Short mmCIF file of C-alpha atoms in Angstrom, two decimals:
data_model
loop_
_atom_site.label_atom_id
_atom_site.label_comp_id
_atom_site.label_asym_id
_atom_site.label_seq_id
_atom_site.Cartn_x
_atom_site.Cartn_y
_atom_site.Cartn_z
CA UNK A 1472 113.91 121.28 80.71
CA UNK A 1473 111.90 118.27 82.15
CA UNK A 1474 109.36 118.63 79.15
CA UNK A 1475 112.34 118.49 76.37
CA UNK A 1476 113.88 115.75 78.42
CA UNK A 1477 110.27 113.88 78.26
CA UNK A 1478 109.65 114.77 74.47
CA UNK A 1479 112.88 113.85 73.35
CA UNK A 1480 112.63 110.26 75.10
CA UNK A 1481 109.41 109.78 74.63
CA UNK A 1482 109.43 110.27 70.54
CA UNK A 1483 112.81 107.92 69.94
CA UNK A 1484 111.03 105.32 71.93
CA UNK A 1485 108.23 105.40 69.83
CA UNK A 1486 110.11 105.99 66.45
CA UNK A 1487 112.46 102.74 68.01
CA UNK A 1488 109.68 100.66 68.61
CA UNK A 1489 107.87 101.17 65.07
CA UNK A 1490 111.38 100.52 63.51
CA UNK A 1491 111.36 97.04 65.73
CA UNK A 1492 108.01 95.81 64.68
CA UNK A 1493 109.12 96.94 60.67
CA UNK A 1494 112.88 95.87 60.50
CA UNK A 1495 113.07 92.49 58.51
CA UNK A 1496 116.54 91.76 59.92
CA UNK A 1497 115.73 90.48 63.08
CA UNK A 1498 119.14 91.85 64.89
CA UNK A 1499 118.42 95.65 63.69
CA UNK A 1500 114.72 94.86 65.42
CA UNK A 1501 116.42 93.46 68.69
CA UNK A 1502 119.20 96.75 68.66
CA UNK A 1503 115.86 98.72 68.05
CA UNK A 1504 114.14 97.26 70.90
CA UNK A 1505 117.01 98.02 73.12
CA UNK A 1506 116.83 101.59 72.54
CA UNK A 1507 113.16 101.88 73.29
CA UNK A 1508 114.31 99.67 76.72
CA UNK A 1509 116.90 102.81 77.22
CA UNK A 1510 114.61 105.49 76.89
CA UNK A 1511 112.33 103.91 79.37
CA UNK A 1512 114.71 103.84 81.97
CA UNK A 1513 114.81 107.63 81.19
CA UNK A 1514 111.05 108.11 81.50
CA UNK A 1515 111.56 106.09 84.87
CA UNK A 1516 114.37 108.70 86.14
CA UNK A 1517 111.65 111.77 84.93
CA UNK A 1518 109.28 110.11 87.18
CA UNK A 1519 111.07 109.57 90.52
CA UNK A 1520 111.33 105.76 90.03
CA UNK A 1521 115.18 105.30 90.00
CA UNK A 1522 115.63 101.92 91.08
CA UNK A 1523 112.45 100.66 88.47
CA UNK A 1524 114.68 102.77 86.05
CA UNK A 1525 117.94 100.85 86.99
CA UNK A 1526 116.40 97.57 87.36
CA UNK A 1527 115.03 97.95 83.94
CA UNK A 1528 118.40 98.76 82.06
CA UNK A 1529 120.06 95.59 84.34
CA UNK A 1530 117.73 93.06 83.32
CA UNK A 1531 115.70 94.44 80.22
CA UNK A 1532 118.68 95.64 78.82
CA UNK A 1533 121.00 93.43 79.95
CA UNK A 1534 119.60 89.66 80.58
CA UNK A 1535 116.51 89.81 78.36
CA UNK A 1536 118.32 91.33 75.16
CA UNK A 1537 121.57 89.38 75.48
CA UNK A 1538 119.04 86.48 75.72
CA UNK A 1539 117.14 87.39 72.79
CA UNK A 1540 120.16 88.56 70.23
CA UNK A 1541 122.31 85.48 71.85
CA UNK A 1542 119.16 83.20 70.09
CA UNK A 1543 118.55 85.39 67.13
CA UNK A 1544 122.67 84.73 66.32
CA UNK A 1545 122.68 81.11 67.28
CA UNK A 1546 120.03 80.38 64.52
CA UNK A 1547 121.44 82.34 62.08
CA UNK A 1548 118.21 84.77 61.60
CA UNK A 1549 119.21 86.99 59.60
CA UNK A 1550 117.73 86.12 56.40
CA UNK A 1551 114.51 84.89 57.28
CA UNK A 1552 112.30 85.43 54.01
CA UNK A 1553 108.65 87.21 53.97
CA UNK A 1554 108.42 87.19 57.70
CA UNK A 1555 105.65 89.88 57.26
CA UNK A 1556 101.98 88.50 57.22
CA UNK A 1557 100.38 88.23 53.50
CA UNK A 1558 98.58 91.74 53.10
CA UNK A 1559 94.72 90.95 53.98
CA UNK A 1560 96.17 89.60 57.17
CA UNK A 1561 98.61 92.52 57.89
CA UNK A 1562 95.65 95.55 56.98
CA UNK A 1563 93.48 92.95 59.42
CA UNK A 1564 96.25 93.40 61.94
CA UNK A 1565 96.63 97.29 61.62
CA UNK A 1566 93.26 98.10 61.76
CA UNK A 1567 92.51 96.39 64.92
CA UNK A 1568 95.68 97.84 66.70
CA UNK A 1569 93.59 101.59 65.16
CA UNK A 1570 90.66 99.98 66.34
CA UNK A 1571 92.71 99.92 70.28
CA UNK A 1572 93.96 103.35 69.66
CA UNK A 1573 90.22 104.81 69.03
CA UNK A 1574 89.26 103.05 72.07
CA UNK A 1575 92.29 104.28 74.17
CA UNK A 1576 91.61 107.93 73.16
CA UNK A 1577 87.80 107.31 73.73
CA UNK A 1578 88.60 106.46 77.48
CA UNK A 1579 91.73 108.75 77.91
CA UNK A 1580 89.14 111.40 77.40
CA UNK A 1581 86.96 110.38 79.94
CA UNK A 1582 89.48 110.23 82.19
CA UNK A 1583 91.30 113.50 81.61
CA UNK A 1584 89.96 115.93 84.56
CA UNK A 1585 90.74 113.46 87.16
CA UNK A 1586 94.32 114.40 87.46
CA UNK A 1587 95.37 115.31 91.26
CA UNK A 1588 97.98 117.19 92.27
CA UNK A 1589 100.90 114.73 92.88
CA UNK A 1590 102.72 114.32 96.30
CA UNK A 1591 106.09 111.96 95.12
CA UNK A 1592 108.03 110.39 97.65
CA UNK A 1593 111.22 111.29 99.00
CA UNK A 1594 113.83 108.40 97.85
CA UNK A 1595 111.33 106.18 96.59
CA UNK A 1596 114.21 103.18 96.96
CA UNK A 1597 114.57 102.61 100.59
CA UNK A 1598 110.75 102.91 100.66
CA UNK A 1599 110.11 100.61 98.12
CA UNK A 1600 112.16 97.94 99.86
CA UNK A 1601 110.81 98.25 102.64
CA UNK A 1602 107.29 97.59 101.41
CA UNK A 1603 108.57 94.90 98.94
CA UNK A 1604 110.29 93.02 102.42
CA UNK A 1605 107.17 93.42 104.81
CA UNK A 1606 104.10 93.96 102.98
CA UNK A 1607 104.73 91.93 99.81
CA UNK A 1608 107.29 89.79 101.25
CA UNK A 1609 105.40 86.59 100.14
CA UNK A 1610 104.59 87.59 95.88
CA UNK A 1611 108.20 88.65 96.55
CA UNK A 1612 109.00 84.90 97.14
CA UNK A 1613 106.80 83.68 94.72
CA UNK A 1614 108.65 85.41 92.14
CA UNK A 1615 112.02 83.80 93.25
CA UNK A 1616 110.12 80.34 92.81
CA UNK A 1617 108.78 81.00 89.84
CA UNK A 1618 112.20 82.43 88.17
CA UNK A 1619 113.60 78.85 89.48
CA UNK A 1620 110.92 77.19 87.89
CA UNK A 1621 111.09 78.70 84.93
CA UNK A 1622 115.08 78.01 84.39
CA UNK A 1623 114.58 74.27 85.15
CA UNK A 1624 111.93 74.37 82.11
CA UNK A 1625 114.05 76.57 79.70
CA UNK A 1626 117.20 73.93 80.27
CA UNK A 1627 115.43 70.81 79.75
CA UNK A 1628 113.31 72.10 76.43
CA UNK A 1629 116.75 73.39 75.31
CA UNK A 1630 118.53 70.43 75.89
CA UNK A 1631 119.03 68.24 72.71
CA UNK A 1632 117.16 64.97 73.04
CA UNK A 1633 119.19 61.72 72.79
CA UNK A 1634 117.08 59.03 71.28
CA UNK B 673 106.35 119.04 85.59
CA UNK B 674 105.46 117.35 83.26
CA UNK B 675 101.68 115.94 83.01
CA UNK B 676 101.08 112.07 83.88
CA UNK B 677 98.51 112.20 81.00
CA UNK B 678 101.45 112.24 79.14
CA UNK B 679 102.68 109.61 80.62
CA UNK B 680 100.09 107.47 79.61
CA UNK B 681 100.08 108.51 76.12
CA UNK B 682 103.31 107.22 75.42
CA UNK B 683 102.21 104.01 76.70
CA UNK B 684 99.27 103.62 75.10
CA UNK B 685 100.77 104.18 71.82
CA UNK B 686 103.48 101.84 72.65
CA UNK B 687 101.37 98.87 73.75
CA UNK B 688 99.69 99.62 70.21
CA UNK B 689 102.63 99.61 68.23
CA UNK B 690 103.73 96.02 70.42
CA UNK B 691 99.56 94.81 69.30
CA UNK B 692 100.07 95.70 65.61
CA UNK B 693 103.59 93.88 65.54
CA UNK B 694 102.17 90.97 67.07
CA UNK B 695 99.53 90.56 64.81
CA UNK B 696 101.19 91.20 61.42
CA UNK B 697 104.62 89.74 62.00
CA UNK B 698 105.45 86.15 61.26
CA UNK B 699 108.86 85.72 62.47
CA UNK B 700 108.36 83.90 66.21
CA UNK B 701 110.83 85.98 67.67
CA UNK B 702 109.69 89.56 66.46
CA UNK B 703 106.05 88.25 67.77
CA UNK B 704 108.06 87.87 71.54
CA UNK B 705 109.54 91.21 70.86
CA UNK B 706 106.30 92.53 70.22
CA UNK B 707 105.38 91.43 73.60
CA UNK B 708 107.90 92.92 74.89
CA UNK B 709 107.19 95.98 73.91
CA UNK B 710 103.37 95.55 75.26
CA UNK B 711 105.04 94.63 78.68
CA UNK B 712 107.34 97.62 79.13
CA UNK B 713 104.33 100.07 78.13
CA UNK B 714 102.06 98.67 80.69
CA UNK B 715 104.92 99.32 82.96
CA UNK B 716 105.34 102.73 82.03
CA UNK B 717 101.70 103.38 83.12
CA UNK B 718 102.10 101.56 86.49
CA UNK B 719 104.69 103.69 87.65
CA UNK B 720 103.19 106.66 86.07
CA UNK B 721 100.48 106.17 88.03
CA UNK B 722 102.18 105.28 91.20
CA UNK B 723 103.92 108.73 90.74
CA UNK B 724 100.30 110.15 90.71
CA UNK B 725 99.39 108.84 93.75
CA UNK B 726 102.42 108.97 95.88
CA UNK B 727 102.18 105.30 95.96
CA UNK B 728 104.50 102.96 95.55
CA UNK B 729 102.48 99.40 95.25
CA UNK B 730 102.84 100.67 91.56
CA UNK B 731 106.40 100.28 91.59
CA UNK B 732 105.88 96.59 93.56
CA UNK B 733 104.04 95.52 90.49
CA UNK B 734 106.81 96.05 88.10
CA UNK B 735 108.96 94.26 89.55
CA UNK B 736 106.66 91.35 89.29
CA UNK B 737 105.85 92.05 85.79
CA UNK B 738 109.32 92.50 85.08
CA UNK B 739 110.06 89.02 87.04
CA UNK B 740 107.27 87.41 84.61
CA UNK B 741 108.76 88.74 81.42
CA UNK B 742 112.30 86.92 82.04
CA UNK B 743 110.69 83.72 82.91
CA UNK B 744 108.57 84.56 79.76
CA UNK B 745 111.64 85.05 77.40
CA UNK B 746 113.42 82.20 78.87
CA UNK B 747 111.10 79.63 78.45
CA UNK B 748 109.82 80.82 75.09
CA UNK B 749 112.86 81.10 73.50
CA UNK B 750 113.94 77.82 74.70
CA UNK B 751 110.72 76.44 72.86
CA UNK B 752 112.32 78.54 70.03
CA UNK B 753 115.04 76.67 69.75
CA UNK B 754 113.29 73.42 70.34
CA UNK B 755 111.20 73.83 67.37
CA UNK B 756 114.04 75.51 64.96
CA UNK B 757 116.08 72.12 65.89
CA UNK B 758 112.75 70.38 64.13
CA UNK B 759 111.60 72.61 61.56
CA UNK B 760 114.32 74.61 60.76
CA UNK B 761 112.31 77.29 60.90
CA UNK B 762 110.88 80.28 63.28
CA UNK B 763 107.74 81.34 61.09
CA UNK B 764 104.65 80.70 62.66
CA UNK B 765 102.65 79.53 59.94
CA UNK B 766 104.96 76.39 59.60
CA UNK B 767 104.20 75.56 63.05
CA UNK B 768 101.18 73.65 62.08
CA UNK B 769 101.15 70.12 63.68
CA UNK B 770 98.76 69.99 65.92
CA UNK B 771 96.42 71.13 62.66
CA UNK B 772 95.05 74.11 64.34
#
């Protein structure tokens, strides 16, 4: 059950994510990418990490693609000619991303005995509050200040200058 | 249960698919997608791997990768629209004037 559970995720999020990186309409890519976001948050559940998995459909999912189809709409996108690189530059492109997949296997291979026997954590969500509130209290903060940060600079490169 | 190796596959072969979209698309905001993409695989490893080890500083580090990402999109697609409003346009290879 758990293995047709992972297969089944695990193959539309890849066959969603090639479809995003090959759509030419840019909203079919973004509806794409939200799928592969989805089926994420399964692989989360299948691996004990419930609140990562419902964390990721809240602000993947929610904030992140509203942002990106709410920008894709307001410029009128759709029709955005030859937004594929010429083809010397796109075989460039593919082979290097081959090139990273020989080099993943290469390593992955290496590494393959090394797997342990797992011990997972009962409810991993109090727990992980509790470490992100005492031990990691202060990147914890950091991330607030940087999120503020980061809003202040989106609103004033978004504003339209008068002049 | 299934293997972490597994796991890891997935995300390996999404962080390439996120690569090879970032390198041959021109349309800005497929490129962030792209990214995207590269960020949520790399997450998929981290808490496959804090599954492995019981541990959950994994977990921890999503949540700051995740925190990253939105400030990431926000910003960049701010620029977006900051450069559409003077070019007209979101394809790379017209954003060309600092001559690079």
């Amino acid at each position: 059950m758990e293995y047709a559970l992972f297969f089944a995720f695990s193959l539309v999020a890849i066959v969603s994510g090639i479809m995003v990186i090959t759509q030419k309409n840019a909203v079919y890519s973004g509806l794409y990418l939200l799928l592969t976001f989805f089926c994420l948050a399964a692989l989360y559940i299948l691996l004990h990490a419930e609140f990562v998995a419902v964390v990721q459909i809240a602000v993947y999912a929610g904030a992140i693609m509203v942002l990106f189809l709410f920008v894709i709409m307001l410029l009128n996108l759709r029709f955005e000619s030859d937004s594929f690189a010429p083809p010397l530059p796109r075989m460039i492109g593919i082979g290097v991303g081959l090139l990273f997949a020989v080099q993943f296997v290469w390593i992955g291979l290496g590494g393959m005995g090394a797997a342990a026997e797992r011990n997972i954590p009962e409810g991993t969500t109090a727990a992980l509050g509790m470490e992100l509130f005492t031990k990691y209290i202060v990147p914890f903060e950091a991330a607030g200040v940087l999120l503020l940060v980061a809003m202040l600079g989106a609103v004033y490169l978004a504003k339209r200058k008068h002049n | 249960m299934v293997p972490v190796s597994y796991y890891l596959v997935v995300s390996a072969i999404l962080f390439i698919i996120g690569m090879i979209g970032v390198l041959t698309r021109r349309n800005a905001i497929i490129i962030f997608m792209s990214v995207e993409l590269m960020l949520n695989a790399v997450n998929l490893s981290f808490v496959a791997f804090s599954n492995l080890w019981g541990n959950l500083t994994g977990q921890v580090f999503v949540f700051m990768v995740m925190t990253v990402a939105a400030a990431e999109v926000g910003v960049g697609l701010a620029l977006i629209i900051a450069i559409f409003r003077m070019k007209e346009t979101t394809d790379i290879n017209r954003m060309n004037l600092m001559k690079g």
